[in-house]
mmCIF file of C-alpha atoms in Angstrom:
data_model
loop_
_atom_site.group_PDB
_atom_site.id
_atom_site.type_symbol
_atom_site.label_atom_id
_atom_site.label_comp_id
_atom_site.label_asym_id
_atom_site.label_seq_id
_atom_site.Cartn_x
_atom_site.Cartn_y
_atom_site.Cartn_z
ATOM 1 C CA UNK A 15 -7.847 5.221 2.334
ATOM 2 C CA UNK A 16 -7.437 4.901 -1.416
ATOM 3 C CA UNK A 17 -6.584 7.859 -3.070
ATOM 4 C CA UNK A 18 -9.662 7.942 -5.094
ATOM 5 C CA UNK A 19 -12.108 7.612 -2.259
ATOM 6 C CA UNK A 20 -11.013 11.354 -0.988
ATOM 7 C CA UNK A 21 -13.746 12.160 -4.040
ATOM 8 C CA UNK A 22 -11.420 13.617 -6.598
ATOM 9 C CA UNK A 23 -10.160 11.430 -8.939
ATOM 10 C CA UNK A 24 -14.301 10.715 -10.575
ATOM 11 C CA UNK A 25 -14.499 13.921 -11.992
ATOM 12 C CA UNK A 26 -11.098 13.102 -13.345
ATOM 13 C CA UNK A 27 -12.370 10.373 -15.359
ATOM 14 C CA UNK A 28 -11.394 10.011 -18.461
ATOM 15 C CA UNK A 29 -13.333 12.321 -21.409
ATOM 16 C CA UNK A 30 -14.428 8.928 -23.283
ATOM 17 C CA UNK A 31 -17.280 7.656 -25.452
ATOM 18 C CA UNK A 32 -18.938 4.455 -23.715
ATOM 19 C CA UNK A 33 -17.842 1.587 -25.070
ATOM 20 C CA UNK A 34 -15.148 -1.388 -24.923
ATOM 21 C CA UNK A 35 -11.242 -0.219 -25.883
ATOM 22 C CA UNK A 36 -9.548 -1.973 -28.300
ATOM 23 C CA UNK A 37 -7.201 -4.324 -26.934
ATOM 24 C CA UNK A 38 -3.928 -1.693 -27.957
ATOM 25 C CA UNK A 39 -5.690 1.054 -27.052
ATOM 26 C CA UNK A 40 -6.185 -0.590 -23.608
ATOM 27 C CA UNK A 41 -1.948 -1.295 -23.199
ATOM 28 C CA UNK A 42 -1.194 1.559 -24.729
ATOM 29 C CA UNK A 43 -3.145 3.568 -21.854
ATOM 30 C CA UNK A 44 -1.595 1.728 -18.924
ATOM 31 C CA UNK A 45 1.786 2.004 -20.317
ATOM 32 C CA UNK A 46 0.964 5.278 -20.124
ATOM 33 C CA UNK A 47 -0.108 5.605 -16.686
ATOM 34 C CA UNK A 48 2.786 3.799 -15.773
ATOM 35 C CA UNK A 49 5.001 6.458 -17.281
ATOM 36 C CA UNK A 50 3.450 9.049 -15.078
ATOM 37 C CA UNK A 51 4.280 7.042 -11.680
ATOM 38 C CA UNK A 52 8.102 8.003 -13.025
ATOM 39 C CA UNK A 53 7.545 11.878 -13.023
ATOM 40 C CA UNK A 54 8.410 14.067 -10.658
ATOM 41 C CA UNK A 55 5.815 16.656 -8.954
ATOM 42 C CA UNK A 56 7.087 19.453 -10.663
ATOM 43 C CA UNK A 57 6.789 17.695 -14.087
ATOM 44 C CA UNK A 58 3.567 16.722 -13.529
ATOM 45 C CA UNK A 59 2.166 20.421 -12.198
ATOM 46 C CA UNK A 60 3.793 21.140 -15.365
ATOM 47 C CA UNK A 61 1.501 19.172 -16.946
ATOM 48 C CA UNK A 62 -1.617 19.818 -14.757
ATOM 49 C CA UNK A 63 -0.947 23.603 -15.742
ATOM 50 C CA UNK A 64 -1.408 22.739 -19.539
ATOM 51 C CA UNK A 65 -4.740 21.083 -18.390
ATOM 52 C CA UNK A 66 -3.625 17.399 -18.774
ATOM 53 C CA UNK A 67 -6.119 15.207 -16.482
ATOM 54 C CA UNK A 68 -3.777 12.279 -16.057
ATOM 55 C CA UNK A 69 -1.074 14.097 -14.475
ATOM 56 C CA UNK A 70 -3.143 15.089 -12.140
ATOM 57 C CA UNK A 71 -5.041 11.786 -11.577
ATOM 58 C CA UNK A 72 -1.229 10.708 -11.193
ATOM 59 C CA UNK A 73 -0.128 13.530 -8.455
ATOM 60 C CA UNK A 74 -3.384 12.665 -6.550
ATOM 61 C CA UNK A 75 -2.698 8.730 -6.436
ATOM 62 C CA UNK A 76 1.118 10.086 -5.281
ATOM 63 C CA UNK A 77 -0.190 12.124 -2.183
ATOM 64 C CA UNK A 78 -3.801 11.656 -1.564
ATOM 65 C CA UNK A 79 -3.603 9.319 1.582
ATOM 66 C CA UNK A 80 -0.593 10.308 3.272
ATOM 67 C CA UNK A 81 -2.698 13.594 3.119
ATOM 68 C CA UNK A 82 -5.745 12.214 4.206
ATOM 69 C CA UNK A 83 -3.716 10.641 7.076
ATOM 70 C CA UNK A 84 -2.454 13.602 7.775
ATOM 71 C CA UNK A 85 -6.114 15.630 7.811
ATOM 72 C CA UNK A 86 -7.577 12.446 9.676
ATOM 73 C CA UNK A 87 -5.053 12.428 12.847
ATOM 74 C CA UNK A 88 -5.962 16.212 13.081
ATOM 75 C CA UNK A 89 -9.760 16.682 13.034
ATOM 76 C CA UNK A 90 -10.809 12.950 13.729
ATOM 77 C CA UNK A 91 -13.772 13.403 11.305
ATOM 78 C CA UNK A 92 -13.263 11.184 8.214
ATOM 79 C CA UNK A 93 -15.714 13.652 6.382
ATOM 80 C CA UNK A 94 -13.949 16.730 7.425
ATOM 81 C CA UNK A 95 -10.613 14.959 6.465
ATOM 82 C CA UNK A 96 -11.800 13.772 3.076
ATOM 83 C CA UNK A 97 -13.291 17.546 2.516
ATOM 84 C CA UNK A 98 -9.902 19.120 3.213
ATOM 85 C CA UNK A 99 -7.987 16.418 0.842
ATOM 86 C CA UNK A 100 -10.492 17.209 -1.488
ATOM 87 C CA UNK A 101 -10.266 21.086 -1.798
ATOM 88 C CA UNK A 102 -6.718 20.927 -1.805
ATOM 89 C CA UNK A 103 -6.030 18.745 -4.407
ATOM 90 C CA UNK A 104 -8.830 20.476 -6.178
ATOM 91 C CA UNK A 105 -7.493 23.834 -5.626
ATOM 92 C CA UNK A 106 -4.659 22.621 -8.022
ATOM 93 C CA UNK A 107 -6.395 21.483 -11.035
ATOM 94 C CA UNK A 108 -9.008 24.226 -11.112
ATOM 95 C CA UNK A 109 -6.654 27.278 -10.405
ATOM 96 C CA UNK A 110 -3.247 26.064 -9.821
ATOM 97 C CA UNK A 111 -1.094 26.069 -6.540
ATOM 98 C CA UNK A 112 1.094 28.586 -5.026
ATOM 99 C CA UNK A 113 3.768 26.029 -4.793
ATOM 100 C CA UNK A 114 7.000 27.678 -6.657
ATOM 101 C CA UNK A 115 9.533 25.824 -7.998
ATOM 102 C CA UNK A 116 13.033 25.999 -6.543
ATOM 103 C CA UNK A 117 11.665 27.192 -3.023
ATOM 104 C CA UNK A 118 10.407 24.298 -1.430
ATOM 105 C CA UNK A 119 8.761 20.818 -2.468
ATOM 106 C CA UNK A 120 4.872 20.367 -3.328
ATOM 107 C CA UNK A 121 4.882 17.633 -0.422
ATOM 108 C CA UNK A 122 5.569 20.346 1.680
ATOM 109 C CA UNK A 123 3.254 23.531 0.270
ATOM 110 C CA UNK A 124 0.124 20.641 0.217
ATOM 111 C CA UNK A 125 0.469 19.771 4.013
ATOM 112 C CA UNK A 126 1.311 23.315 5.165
ATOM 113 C CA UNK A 127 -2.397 23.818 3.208
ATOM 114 C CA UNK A 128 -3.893 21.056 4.757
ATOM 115 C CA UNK A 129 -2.804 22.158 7.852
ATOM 116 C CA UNK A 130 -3.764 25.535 7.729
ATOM 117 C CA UNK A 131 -7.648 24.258 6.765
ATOM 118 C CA UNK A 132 -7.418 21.654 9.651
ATOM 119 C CA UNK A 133 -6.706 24.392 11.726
ATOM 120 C CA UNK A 134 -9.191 26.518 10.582
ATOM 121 C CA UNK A 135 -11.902 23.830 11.261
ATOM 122 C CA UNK A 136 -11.012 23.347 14.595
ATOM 123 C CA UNK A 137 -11.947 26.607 15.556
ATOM 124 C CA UNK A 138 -15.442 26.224 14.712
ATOM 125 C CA UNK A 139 -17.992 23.760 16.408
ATOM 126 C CA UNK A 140 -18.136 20.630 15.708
ATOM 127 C CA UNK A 141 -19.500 17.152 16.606
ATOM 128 C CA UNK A 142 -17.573 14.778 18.553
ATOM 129 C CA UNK A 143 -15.664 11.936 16.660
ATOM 130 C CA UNK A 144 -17.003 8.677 18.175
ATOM 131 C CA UNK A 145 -14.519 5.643 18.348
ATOM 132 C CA UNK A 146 -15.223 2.501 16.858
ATOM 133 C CA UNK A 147 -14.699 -0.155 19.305
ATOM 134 C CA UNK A 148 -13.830 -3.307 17.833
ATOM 135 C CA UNK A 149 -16.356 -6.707 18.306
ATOM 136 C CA UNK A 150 -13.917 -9.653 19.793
ATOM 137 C CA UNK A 151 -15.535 -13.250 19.007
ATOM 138 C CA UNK A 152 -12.764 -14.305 21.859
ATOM 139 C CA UNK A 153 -10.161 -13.399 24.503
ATOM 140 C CA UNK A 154 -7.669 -15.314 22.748
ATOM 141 C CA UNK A 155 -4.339 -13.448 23.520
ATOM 142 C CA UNK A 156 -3.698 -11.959 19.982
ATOM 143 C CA UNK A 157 -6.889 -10.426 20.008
ATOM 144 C CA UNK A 158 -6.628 -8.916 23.847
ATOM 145 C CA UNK A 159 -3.321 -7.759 23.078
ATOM 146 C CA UNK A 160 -4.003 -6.166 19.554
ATOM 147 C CA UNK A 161 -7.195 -4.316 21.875
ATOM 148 C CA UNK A 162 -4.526 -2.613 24.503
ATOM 149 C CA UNK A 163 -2.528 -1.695 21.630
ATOM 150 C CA UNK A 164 -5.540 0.295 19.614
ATOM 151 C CA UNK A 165 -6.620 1.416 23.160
ATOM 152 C CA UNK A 166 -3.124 2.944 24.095
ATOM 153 C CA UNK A 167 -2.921 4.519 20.325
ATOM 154 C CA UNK A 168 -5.993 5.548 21.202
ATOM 155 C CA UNK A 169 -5.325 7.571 24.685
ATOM 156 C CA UNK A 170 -2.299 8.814 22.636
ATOM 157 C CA UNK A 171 -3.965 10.688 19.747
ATOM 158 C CA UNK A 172 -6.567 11.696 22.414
ATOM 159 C CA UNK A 173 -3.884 12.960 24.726
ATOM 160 C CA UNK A 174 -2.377 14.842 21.232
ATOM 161 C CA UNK A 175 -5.602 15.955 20.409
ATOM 162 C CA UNK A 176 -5.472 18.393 24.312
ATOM 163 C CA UNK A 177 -2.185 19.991 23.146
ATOM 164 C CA UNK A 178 -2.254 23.699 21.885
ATOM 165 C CA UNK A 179 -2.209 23.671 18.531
ATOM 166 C CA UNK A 180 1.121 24.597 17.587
ATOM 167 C CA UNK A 181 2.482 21.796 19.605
ATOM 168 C CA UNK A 182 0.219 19.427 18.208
ATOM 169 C CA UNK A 183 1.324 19.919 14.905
ATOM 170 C CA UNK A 184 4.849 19.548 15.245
ATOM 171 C CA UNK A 185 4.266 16.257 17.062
ATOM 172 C CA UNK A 186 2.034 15.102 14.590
ATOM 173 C CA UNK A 187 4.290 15.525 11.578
ATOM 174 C CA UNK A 188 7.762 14.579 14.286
ATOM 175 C CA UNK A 189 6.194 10.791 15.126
ATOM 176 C CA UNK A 190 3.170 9.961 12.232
ATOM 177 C CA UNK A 191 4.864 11.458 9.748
ATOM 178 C CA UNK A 192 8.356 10.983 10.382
ATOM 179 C CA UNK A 193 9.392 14.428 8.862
ATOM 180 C CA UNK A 194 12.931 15.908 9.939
ATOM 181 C CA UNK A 195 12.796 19.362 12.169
ATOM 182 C CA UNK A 196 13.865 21.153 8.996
ATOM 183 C CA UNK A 197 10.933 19.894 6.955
ATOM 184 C CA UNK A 198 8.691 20.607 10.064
ATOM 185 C CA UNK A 199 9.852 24.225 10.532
ATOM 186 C CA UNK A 200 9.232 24.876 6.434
ATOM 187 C CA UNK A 201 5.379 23.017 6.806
ATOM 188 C CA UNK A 202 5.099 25.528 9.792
ATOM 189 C CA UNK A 203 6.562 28.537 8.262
ATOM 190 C CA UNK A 204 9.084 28.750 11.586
ATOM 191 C CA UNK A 205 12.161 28.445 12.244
ATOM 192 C CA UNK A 206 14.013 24.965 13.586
ATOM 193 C CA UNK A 207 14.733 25.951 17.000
ATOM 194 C CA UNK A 208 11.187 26.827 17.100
ATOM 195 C CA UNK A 209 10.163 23.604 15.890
ATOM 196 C CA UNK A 210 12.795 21.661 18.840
ATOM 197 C CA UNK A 211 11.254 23.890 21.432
ATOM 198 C CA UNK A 212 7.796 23.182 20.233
ATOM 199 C CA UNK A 213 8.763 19.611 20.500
ATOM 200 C CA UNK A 214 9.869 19.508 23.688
ATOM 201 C CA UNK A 215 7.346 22.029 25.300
ATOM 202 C CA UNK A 216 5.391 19.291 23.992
ATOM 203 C CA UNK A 217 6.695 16.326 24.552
ATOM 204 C CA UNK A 218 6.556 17.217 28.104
ATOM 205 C CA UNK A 219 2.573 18.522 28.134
ATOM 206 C CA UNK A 220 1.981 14.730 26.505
ATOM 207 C CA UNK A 221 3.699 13.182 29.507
ATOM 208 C CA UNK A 222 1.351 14.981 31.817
ATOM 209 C CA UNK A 223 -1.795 14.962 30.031
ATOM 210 C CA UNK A 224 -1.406 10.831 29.838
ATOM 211 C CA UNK A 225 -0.181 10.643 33.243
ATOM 212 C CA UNK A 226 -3.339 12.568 34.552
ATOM 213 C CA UNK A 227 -5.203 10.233 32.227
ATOM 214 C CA UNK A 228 -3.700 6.949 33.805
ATOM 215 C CA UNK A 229 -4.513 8.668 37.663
ATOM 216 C CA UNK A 230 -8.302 9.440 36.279
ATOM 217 C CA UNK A 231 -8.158 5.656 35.510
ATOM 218 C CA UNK A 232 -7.249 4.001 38.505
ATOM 219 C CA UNK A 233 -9.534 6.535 40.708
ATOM 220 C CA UNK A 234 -12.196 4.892 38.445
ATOM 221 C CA UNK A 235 -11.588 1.658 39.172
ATOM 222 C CA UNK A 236 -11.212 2.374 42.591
ATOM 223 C CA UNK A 237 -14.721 3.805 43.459
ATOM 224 C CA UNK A 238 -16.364 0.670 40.912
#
């Protein structure tokens, strides 16, 4: 998803009369941008605090789909996930974060948000996420083979999705995200043997829930 489809960066735009730049004025702008791309996060919340628009255009091009990602794999609603994105990112140009310098990274106060709204909106009802099956024009073996391998990603986030929360969220951020236990436990606000025994108290409710799954499967193909 590109970082300016979560709905954020239009309002962003730049504060402009209509009309063509000069040729300068139009290299001296994307050297500009490009400068930004070499900031840290806490320069450019810096910046976002003194109300400058472009660092924050620049901090949501930085994080805005690894967040979406993030809000996708845990509500299955690309609305819902966009909304989340959006508020979140919002939240820091219209009142500024809680993030504190010197106590942990913005990375990690904007998925521990994220996460916390996700959360939130999975207690209340909602419509069922329907999966888009893909059309195949053939069985050639590329195509069967790249099906099984969307269908078993697919029976995996589903089997994820049947996990109690807390263990759902560790896994998510342990294999999408890649993030180390430490980073997990400070997302989570808990400690790292909490986040190894959520892992594994997990890891181990997966294995049943798909192996259930693959049972349910074969009965059905048995009474066809």
């Amino acid at each position: 998803m590109a970082a300016s489809s979560v709905g954020v960066l239009p309002s962003m735009s730049a504060r402009h009369e209509p009309g063509a730049a000069p040729a300068g004025e139009g290299r001296s702008k994307a050297a500009k941008a490009r400068a930004y791309t070499l900031l840290s996060d806490e320069d450019l919340l810096s910046m976002i605090g003194a109300d400058d628009a472009e660092a924050f255009q620049a901090l949501v091009e930085r994080h805005a789909d690894r967040a979406y990602a993030i809000a996708f794999r845990f509500l299955r609603n690309a609305t819902d996930a966009e909304d989340v994105v959006q508020d979140a990112l919002l939240k820091v140009w219209t009142s500024g974060c809680k993030w504190e310098s010197g106590r942990a990274r913005f990375s990690t106060w904007l998925y521990r948000v994220i996460t916390n709204r996700c959360i939130d909106l999975k207690r209340r009802p909602t419509s069922e996420a329907i999966d888009v099956v893909p059309e195949v024009a053939s069985e050639a073996p590329s195509q069967v083979n790249e099906i099984l391998r969307m269908e078993a990603s697919s029976r995996l986030e589903r089997a994820i999705a049947e996990l109690p929360e807390q263990q759902k969220t560790a896994l998510l951020f342990s294999y999408y995200e890649n993030l180390s236990n430490a980073e997990i436990a400070e997302i989570m606000e808990t400690t790292v043997s909490a986040v190894e025994s959520l892992l594994k108290r997990g890891r181990q409710h997966l294995r049943a829930v798909l192996q259930r799954e693959g049972a349910d499967m074969l009965n059905s193909l048995k009474n066809d």
